[in-house]
Short mmCIF file of C-alpha atoms in Angstrom, two decimals:
data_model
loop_
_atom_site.label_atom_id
_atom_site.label_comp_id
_atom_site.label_asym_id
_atom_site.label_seq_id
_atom_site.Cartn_x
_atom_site.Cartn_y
_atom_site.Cartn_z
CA UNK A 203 0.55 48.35 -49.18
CA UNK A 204 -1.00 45.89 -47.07
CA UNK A 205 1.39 43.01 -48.07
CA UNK A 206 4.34 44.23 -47.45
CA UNK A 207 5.21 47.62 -44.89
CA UNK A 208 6.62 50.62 -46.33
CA UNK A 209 10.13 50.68 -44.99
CA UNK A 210 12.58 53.47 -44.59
CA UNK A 211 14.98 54.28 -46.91
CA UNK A 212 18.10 54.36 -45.03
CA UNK A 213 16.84 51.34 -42.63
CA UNK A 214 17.79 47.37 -43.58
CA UNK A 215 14.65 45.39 -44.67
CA UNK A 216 14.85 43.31 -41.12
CA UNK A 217 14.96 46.87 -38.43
CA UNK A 218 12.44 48.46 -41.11
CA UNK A 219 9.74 46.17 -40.33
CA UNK A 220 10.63 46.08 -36.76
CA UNK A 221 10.61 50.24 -36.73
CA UNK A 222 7.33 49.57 -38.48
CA UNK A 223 5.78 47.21 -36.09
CA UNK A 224 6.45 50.06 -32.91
CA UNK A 225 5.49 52.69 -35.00
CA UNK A 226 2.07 50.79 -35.81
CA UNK A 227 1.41 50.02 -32.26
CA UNK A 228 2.05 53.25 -31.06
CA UNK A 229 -0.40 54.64 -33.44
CA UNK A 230 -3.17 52.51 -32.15
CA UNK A 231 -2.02 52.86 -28.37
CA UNK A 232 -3.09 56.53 -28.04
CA UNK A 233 -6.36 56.52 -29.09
CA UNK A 234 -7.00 53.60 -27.10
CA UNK A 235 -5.38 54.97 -23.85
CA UNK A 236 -7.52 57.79 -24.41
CA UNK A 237 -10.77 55.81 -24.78
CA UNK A 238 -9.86 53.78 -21.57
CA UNK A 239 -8.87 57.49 -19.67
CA UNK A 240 -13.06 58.27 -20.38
CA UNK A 241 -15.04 57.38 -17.20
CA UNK A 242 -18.34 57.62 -18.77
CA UNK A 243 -17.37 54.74 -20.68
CA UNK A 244 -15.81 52.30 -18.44
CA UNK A 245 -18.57 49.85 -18.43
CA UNK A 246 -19.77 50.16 -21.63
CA UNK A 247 -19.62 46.62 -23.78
CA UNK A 248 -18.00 47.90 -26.26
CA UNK A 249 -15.37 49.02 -24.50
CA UNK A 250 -14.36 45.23 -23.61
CA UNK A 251 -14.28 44.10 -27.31
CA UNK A 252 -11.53 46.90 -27.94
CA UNK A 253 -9.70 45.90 -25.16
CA UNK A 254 -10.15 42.44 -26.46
CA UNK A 255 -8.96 43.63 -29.99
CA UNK A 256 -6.24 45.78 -28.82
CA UNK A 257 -4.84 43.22 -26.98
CA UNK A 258 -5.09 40.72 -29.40
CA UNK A 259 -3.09 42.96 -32.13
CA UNK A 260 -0.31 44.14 -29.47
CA UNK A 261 0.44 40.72 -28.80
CA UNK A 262 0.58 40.47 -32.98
CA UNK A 263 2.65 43.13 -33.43
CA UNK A 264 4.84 42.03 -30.45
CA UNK A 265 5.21 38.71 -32.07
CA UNK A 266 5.93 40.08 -35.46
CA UNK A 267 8.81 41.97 -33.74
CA UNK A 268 10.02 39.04 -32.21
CA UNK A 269 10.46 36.88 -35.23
CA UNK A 270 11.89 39.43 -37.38
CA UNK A 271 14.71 40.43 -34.29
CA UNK A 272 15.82 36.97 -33.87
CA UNK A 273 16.03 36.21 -37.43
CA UNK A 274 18.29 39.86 -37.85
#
């Protein structure tokens, strides 16, 4: 569900979402460490606007895990 993230059963609502969060990022880090590992497209354009986006989301996600960790 897009609302809401599907927590783990045995996990309390607050370290769900925070085991979420890391699990999220970590999903999107590989394929973008893998894209950035490519030589042949180092200087493409496109390849700035993902960094641009990955960045921007990691910081997100970060955030996210922030706020829910000081409020636990």
């Amino acid at each position: 569900c897009r609302t809401a993230p599907q927590l783990e059963r045995d996990h309390s609502p607050i370290i769900g979402r925070i085991v979420w969060a890391r699990r999220l990022y970590q999903r999107m880090e590989n394929p973008y460490r893998e894209l950035r590992r490519r030589t042949e497209l180092k200087d493409h354009r496109q390849i700035d606007e993902m960094t641009e986006e990955y960045l921007f989301i990691s910081n997100c996600l970060s955030f996210y895990e922030l706020l829910h960790h000081r409020h636990w």
